[in-house]
PDB file of C-alpha atoms in Angstrom:
ATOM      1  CA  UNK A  15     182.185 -71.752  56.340  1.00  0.00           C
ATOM      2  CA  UNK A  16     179.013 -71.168  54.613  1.00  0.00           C
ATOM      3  CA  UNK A  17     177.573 -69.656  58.069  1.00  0.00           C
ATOM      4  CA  UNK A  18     180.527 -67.085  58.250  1.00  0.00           C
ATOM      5  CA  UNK A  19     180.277 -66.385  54.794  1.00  0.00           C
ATOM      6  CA  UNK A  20     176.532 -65.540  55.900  1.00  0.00           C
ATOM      7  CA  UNK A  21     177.888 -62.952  58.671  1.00  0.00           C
ATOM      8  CA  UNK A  22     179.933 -61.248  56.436  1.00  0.00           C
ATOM      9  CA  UNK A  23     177.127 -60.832  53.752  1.00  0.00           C
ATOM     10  CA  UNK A  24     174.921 -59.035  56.870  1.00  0.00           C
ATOM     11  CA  UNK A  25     177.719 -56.831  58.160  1.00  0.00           C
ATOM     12  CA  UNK A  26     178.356 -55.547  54.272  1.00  0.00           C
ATOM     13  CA  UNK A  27     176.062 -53.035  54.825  1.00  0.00           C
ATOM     14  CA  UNK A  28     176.874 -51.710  58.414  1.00  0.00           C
ATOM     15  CA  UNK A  29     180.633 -51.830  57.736  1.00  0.00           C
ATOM     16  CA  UNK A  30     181.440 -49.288  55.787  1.00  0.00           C
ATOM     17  CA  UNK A  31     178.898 -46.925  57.556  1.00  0.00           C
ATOM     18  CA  UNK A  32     180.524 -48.335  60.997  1.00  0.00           C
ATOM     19  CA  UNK A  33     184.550 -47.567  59.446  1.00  0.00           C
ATOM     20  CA  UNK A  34     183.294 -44.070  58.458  1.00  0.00           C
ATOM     21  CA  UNK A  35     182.529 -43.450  61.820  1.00  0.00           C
ATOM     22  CA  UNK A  36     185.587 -45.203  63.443  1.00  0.00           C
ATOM     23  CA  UNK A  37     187.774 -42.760  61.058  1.00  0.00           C
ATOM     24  CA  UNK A  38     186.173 -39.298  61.659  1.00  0.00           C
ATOM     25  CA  UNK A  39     186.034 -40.132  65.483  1.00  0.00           C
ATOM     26  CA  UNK A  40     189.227 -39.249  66.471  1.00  0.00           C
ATOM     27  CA  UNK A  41     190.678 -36.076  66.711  1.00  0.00           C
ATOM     28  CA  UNK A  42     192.870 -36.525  69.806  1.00  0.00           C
ATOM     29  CA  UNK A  43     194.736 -39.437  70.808  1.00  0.00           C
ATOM     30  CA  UNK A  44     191.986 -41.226  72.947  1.00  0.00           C
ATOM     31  CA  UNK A  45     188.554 -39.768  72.870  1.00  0.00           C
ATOM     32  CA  UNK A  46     186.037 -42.053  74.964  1.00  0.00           C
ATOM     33  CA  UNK A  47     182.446 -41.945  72.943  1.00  0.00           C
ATOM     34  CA  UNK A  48     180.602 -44.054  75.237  1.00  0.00           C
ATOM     35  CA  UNK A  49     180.003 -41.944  79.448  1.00  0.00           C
ATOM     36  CA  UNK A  50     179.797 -45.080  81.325  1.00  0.00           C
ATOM     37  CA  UNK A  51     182.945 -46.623  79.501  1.00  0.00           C
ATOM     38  CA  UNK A  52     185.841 -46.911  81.858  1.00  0.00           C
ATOM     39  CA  UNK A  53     188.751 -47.563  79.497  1.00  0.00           C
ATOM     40  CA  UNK A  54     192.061 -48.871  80.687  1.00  0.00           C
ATOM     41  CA  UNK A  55     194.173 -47.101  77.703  1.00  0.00           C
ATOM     42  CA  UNK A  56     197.940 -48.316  77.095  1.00  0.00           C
ATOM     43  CA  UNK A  57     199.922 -46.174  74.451  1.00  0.00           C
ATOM     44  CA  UNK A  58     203.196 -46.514  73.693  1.00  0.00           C
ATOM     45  CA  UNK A  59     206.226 -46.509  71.065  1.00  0.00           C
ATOM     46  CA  UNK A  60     209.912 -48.228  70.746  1.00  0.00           C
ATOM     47  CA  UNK A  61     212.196 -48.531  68.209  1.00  0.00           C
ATOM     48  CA  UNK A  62     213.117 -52.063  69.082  1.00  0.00           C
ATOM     49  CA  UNK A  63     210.835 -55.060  69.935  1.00  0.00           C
ATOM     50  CA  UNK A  64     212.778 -54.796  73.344  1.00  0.00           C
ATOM     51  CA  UNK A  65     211.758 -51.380  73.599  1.00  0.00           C
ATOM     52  CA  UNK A  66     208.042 -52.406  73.451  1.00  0.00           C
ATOM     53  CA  UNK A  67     208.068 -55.124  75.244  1.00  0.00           C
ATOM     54  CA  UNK A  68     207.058 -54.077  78.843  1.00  0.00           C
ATOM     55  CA  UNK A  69     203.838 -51.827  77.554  1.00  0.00           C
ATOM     56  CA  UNK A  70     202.385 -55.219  75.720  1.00  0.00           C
ATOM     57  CA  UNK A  71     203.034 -57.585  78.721  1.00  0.00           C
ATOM     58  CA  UNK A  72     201.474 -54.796  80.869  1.00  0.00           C
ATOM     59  CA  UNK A  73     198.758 -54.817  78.618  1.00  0.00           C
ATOM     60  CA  UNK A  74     198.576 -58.308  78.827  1.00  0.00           C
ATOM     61  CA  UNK A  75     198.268 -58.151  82.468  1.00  0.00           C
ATOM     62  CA  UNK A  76     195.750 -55.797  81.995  1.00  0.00           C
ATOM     63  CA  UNK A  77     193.432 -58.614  80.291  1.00  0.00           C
ATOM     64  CA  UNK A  78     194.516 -61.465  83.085  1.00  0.00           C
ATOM     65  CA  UNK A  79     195.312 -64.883  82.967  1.00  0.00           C
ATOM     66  CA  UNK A  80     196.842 -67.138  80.595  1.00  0.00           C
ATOM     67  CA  UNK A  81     197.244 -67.103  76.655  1.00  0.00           C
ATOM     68  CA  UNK A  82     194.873 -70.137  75.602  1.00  0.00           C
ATOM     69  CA  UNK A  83     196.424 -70.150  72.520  1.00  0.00           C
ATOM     70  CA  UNK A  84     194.227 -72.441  70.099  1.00  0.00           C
ATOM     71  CA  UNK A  85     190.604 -73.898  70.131  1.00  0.00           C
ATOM     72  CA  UNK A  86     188.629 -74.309  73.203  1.00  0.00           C
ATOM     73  CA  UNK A  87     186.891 -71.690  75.297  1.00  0.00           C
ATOM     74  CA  UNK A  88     187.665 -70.465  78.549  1.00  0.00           C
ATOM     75  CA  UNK A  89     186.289 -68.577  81.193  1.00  0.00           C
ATOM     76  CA  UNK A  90     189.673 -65.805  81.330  1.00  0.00           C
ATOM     77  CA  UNK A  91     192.593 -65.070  79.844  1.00  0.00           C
ATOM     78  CA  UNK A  92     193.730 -63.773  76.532  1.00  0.00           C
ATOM     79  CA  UNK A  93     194.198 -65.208  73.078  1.00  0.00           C
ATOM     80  CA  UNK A  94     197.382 -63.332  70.443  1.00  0.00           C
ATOM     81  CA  UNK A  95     197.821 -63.427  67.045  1.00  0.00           C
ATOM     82  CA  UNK A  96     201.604 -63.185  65.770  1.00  0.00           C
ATOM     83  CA  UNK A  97     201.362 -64.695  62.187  1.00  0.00           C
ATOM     84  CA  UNK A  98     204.380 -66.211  62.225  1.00  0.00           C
ATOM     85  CA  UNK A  99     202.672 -69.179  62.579  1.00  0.00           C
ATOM     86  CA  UNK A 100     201.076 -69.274  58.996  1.00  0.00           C
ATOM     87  CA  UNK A 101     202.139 -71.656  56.235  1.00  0.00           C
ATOM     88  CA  UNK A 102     203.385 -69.718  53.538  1.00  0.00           C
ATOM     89  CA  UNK A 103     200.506 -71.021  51.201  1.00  0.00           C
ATOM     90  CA  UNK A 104     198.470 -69.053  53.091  1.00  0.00           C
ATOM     91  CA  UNK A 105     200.911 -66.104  53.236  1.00  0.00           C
ATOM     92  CA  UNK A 106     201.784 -63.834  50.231  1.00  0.00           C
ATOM     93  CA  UNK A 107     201.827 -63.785  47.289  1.00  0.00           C
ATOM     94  CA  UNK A 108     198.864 -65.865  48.393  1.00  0.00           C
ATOM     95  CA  UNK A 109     195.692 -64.513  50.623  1.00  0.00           C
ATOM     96  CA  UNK A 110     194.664 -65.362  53.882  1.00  0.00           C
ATOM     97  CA  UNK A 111     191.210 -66.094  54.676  1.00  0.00           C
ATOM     98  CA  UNK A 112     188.938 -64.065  56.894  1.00  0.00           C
ATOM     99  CA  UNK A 113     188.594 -66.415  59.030  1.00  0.00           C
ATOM    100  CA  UNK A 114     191.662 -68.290  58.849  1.00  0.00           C
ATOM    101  CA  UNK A 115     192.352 -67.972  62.788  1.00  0.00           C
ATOM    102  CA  UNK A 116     188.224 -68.966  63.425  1.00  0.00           C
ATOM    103  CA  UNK A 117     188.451 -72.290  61.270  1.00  0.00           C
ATOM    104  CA  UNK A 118     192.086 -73.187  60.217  1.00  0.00           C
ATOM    105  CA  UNK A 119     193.757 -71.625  63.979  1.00  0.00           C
ATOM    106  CA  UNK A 120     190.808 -71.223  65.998  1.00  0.00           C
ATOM    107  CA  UNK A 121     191.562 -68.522  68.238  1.00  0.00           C
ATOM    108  CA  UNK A 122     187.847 -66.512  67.725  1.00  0.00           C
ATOM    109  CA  UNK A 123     188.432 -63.497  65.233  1.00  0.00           C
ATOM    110  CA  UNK A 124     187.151 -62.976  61.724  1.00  0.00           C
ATOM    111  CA  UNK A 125     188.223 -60.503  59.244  1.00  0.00           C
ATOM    112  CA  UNK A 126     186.446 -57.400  57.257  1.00  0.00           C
ATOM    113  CA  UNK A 127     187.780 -54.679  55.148  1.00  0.00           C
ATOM    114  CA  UNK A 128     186.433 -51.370  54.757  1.00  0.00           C
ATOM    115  CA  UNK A 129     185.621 -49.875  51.748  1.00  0.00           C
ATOM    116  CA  UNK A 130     187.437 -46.712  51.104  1.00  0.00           C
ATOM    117  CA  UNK A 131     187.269 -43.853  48.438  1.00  0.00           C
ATOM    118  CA  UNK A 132     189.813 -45.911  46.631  1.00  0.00           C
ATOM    119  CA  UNK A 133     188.634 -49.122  46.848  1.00  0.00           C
ATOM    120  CA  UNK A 134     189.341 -51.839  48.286  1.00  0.00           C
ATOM    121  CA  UNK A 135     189.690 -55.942  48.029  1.00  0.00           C
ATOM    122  CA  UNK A 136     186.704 -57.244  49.974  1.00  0.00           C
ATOM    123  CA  UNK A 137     187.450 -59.161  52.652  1.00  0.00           C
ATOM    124  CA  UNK A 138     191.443 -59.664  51.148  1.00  0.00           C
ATOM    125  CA  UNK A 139     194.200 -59.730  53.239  1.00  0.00           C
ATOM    126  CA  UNK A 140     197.627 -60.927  53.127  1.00  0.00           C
ATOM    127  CA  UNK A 141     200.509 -61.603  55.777  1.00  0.00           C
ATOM    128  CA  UNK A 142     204.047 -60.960  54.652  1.00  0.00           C
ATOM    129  CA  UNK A 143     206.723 -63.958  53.462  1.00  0.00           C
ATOM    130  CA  UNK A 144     209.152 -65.719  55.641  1.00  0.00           C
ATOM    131  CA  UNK A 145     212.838 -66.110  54.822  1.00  0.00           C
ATOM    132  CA  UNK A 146     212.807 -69.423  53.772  1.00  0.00           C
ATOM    133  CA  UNK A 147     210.037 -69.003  50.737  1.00  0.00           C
ATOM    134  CA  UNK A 148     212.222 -66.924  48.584  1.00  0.00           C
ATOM    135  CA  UNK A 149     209.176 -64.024  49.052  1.00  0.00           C
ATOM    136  CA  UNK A 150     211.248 -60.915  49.960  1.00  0.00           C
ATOM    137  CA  UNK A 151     210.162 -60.345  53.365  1.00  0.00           C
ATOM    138  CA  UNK A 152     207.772 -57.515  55.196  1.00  0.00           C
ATOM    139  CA  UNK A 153     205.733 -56.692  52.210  1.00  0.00           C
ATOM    140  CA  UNK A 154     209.333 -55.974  49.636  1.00  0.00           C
ATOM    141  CA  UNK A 155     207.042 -58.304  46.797  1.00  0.00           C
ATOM    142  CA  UNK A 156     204.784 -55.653  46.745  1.00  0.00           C
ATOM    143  CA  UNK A 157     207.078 -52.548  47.434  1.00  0.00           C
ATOM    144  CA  UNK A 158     210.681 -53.255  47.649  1.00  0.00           C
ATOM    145  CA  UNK A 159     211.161 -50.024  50.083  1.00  0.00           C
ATOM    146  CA  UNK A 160     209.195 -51.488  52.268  1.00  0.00           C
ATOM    147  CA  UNK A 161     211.442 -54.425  53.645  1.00  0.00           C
ATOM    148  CA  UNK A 162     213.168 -51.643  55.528  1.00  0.00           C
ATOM    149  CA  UNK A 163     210.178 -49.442  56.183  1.00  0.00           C
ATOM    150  CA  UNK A 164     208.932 -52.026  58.483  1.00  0.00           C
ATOM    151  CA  UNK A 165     210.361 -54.077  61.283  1.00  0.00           C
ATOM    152  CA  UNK A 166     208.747 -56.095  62.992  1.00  0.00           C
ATOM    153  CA  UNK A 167     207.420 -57.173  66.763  1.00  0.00           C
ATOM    154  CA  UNK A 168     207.808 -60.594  66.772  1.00  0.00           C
ATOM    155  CA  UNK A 169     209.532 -62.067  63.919  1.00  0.00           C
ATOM    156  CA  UNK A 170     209.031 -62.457  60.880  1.00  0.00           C
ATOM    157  CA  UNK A 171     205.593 -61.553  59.447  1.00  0.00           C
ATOM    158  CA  UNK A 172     203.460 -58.995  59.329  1.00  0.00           C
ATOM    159  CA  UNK A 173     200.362 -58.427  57.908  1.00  0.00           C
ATOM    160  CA  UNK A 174     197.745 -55.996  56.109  1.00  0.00           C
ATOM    161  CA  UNK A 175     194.086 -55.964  54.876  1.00  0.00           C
ATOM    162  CA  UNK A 176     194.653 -55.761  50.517  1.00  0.00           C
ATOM    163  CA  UNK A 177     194.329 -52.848  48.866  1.00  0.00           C
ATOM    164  CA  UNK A 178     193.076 -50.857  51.778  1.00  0.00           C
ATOM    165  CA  UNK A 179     194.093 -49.597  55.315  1.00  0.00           C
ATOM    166  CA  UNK A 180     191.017 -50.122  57.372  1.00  0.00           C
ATOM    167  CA  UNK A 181     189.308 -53.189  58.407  1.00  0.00           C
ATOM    168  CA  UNK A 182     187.092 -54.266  61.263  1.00  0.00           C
ATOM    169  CA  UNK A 183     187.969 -57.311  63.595  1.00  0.00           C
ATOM    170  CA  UNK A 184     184.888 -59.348  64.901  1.00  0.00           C
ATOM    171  CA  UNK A 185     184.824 -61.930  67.740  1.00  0.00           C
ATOM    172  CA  UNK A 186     183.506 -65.305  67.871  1.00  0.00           C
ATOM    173  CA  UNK A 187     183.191 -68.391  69.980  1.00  0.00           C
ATOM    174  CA  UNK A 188     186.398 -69.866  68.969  1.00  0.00           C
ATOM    175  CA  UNK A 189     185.491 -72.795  66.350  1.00  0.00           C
ATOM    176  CA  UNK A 190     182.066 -71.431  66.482  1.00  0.00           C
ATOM    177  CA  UNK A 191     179.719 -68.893  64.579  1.00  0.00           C
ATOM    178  CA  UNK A 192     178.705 -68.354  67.972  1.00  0.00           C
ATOM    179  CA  UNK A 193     179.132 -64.388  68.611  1.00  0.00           C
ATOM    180  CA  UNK A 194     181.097 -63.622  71.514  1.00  0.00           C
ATOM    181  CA  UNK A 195     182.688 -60.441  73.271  1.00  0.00           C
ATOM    182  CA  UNK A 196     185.755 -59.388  74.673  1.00  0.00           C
ATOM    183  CA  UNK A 197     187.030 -57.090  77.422  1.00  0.00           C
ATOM    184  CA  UNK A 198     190.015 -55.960  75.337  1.00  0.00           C
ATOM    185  CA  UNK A 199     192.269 -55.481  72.585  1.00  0.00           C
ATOM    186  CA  UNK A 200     195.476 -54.142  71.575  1.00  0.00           C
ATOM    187  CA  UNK A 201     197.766 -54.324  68.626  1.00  0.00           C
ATOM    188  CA  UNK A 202     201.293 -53.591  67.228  1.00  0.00           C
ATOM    189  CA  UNK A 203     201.631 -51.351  63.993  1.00  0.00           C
ATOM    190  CA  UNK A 204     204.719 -50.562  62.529  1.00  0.00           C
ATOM    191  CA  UNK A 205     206.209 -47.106  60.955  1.00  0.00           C
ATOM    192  CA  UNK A 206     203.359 -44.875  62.360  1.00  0.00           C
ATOM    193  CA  UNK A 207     204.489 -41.743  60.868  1.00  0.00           C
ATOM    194  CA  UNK A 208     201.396 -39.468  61.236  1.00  0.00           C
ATOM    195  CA  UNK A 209     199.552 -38.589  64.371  1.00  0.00           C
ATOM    196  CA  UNK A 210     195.944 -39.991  64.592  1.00  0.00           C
ATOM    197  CA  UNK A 211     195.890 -41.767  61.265  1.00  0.00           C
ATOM    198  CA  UNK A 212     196.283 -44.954  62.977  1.00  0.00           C
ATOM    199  CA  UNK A 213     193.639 -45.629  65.657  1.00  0.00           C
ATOM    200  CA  UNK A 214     191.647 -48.194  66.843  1.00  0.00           C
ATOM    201  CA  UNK A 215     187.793 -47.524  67.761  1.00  0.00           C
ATOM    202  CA  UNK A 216     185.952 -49.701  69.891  1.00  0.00           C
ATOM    203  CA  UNK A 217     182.196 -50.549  69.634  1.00  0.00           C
ATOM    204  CA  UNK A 218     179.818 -52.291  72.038  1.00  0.00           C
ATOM    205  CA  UNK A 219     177.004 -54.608  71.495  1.00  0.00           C
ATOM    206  CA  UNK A 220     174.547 -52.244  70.311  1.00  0.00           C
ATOM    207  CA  UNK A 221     177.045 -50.744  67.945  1.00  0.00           C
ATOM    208  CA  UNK A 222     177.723 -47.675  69.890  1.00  0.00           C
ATOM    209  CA  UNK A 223     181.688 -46.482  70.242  1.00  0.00           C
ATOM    210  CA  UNK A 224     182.932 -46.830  73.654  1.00  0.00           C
ATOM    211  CA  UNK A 225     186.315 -45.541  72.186  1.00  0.00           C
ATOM    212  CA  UNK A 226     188.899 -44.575  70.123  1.00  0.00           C
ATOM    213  CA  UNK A 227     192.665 -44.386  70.671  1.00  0.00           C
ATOM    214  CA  UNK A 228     195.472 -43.746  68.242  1.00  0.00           C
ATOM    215  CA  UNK A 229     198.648 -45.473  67.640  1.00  0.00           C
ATOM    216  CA  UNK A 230     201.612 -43.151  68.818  1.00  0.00           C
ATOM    217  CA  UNK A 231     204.046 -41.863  66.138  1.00  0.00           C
ATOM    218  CA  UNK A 232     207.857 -43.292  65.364  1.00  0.00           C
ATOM    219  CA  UNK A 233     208.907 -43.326  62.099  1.00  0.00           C
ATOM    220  CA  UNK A 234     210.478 -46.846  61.197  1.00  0.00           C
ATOM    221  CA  UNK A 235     209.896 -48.225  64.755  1.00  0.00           C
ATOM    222  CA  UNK A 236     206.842 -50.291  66.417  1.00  0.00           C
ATOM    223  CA  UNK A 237     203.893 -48.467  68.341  1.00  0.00           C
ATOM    224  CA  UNK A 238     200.683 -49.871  70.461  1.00  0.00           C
ATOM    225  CA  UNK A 239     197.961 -48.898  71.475  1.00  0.00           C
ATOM    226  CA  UNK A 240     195.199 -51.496  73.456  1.00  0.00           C
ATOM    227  CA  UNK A 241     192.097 -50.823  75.871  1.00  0.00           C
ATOM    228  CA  UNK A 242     190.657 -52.965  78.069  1.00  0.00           C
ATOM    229  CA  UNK A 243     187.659 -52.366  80.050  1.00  0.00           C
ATOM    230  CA  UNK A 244     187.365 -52.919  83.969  1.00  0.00           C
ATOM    231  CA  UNK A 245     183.634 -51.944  84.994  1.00  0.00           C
ATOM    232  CA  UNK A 246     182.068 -54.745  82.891  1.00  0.00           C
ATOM    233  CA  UNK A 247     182.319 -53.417  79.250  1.00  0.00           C
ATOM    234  CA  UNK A 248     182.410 -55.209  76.530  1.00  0.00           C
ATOM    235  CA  UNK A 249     183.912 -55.310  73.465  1.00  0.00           C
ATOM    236  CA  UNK A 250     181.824 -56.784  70.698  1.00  0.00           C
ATOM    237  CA  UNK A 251     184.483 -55.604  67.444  1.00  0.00           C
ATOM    238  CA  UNK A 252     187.228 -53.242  66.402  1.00  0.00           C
ATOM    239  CA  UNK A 253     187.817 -50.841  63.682  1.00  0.00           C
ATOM    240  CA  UNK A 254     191.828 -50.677  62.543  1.00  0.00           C
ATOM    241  CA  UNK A 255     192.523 -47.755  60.617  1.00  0.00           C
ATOM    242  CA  UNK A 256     196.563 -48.094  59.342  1.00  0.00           C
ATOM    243  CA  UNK A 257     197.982 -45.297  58.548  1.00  0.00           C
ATOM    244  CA  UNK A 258     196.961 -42.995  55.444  1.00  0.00           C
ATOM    245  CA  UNK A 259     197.381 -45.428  52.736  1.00  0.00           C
ATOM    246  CA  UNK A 260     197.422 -48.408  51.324  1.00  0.00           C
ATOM    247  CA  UNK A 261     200.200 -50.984  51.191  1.00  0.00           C
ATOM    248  CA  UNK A 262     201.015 -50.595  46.974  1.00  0.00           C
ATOM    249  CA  UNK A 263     204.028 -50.703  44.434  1.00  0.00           C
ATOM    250  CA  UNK A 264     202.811 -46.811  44.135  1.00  0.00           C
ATOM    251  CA  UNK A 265     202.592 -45.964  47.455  1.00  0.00           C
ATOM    252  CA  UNK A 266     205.909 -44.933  48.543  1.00  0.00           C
ATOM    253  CA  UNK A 267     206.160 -44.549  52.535  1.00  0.00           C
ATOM    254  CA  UNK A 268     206.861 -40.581  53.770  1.00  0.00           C
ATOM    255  CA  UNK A 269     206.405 -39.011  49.926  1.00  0.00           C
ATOM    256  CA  UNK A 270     203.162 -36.988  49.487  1.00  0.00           C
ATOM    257  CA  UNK A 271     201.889 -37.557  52.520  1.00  0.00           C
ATOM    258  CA  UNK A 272     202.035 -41.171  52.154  1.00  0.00           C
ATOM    259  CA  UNK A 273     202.326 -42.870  55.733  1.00  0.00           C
ATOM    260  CA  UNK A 274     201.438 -46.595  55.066  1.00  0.00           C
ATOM    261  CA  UNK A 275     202.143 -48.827  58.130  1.00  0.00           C
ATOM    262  CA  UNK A 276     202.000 -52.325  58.691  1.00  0.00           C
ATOM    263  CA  UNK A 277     200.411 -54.449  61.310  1.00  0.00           C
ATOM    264  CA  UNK A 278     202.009 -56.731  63.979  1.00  0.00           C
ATOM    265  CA  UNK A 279     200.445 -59.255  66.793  1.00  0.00           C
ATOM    266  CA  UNK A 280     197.302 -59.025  67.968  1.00  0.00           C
ATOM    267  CA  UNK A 281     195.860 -59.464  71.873  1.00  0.00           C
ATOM    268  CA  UNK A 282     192.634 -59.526  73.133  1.00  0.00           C
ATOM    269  CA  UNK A 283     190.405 -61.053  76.240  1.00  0.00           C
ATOM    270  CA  UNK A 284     189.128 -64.590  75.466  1.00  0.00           C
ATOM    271  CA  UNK A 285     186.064 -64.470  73.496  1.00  0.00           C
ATOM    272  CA  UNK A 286     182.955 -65.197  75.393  1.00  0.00           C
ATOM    273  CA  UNK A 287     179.685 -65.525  74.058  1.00  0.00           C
ATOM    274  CA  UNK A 288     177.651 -62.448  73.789  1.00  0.00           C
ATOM    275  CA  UNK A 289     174.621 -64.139  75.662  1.00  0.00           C
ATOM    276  CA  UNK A 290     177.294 -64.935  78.693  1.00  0.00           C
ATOM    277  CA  UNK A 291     176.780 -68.674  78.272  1.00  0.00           C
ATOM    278  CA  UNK A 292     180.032 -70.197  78.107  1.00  0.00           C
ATOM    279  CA  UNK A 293     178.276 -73.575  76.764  1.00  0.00           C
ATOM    280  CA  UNK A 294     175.440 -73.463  73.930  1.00  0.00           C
ATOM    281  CA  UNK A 295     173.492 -75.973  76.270  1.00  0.00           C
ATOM    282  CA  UNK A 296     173.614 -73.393  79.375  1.00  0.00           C
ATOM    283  CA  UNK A 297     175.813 -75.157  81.549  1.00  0.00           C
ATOM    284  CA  UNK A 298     178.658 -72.774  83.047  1.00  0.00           C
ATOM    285  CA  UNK A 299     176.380 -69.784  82.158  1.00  0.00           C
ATOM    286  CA  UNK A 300     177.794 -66.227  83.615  1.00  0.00           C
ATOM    287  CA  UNK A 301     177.383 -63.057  82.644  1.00  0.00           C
ATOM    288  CA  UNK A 302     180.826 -61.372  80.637  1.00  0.00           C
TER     289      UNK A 302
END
């Protein structure tokens, strides 16, 4: 814990200069940074999980082999995040931790916010309340509206950084500090309801931006957007931007130019370490 608590304090400084340029990137719905990137760019919307479903398993087929679900490390495949999985004492009103799915669910991704003009929690986020906790469901504790603002992907929660809309997604040796890389990573975000305010920007090892791509609009249905990479890039962390706003008792979806939208599962390539060892000790070393 103490050794992720030591990443975080080094990417304070580079994160809000990295979100800043995540969020001005994008002025069309993909816009590849990075000449030698050869992005593999899946964009779509539905208004039913149904609806969505073939984009994200040919997105998943995009990344290859299995989903390895928890712990371990792996030479392929894909790892997903649905939340639905976490206990509701670590769901709201409650926090989750940054690295809940590093530590508690090992599946290799730790959490930053971004500090925005408003401010923001750092390194806060929260995943909505099941049925059976009494916690209205899809964020209605902290805006009633907004159990039928949102549906969801794969039932029943969601989730969403605190007091913000923008937070960056790092990889990691599942179980490990170990920094790793990925080849690719999509995600689900529901009640887009402004073009280009929900993207996802891509950055290599050397913090340059391969790319950016935006979430496509439907008002009270699901969108997703995911790249994968298939001459060799890597993918050392993402920048979500969600919507325009925050998710907040004040913040009432589609009035003033309010689009706040919610988050869904996450799926990305099996984290492999950044020096292309699978194994700390060398054995099983390959390149990415």
């Amino acid at each position: 814990m103490q050794a992720d608590l030591g990443v975080a304090s080094s990417l304070r400084s580079a994160v809000h200069a990295i979100g800043l340029r995540a969020l001005g990137a994008l002025a069309i719905g993909i816009a590849v940074v990075d000449a030698h990137a050869a992005p593999v760019v899946r964009q779509g919307s539905g208004a039913s999980p149904a609806a969505l479903q073939a984009l994200v398993d040919t997105f998943r087929a995009d990344l290859g082999g299995n989903n390895n679900g928890v712990g371990g490390s792996f030479a392929d495949g894909r790892r997903e995040i649905n939340w639905d999985g976490v206990p509701n004492a670590s769901a709201t009103p409650n926090f989750l931790t940054p690295d809940f799915f590093n530590t508690t669910s090992p599946r290799g991704v730790v959490f930053h916010t971004l500090l925005e003009d408003g401010g923001s929690a750092f390194n806060d986020f929260t995943v909505s309340a099941s049925t059976a906790s009494g916690v209205p469901v899809r964020f209605g504790n902290i805006n009633p509206a907004y159990a039928s603002t949102f549906i969801t992907f794969s039932a029943e929660r969601l989730f969403t950084p605190r007091a913000g809309h923008a937070m960056l997604v790092k990889f990691y040796q599942p179980g490990t500090t170990t920094p790793a890389v990925v080849k690719g990573f999509g995600a689900v975000f529901a009640d887009v309801d402004s073009a280009n305010a929900s993207v996802i920007s891509y950055y290599a090892t050397d913090g340059s931006q391969l790319v950016a791509a935006s979430a496509p609009v439907l008002n009270g249905g699901l969108s997703f957007v995911g790249v994968s990479f298939n001459a060799g890039e890597m993918i050392d962390h993402v920048v979500i931007r969600s919507g325009t706003h925050a998710l907040s008792a004040s913040n009432n979806d589609g009035v003033s130019g309010v689009d706040v939208v919610a988050l869904d599962d996450f799926i990305y390539g099996e984290p492999r370490p950044a020096s292309g060892c699978l194994f700390e000790d060398g054995f099983d070393c390959q390149v990415p």
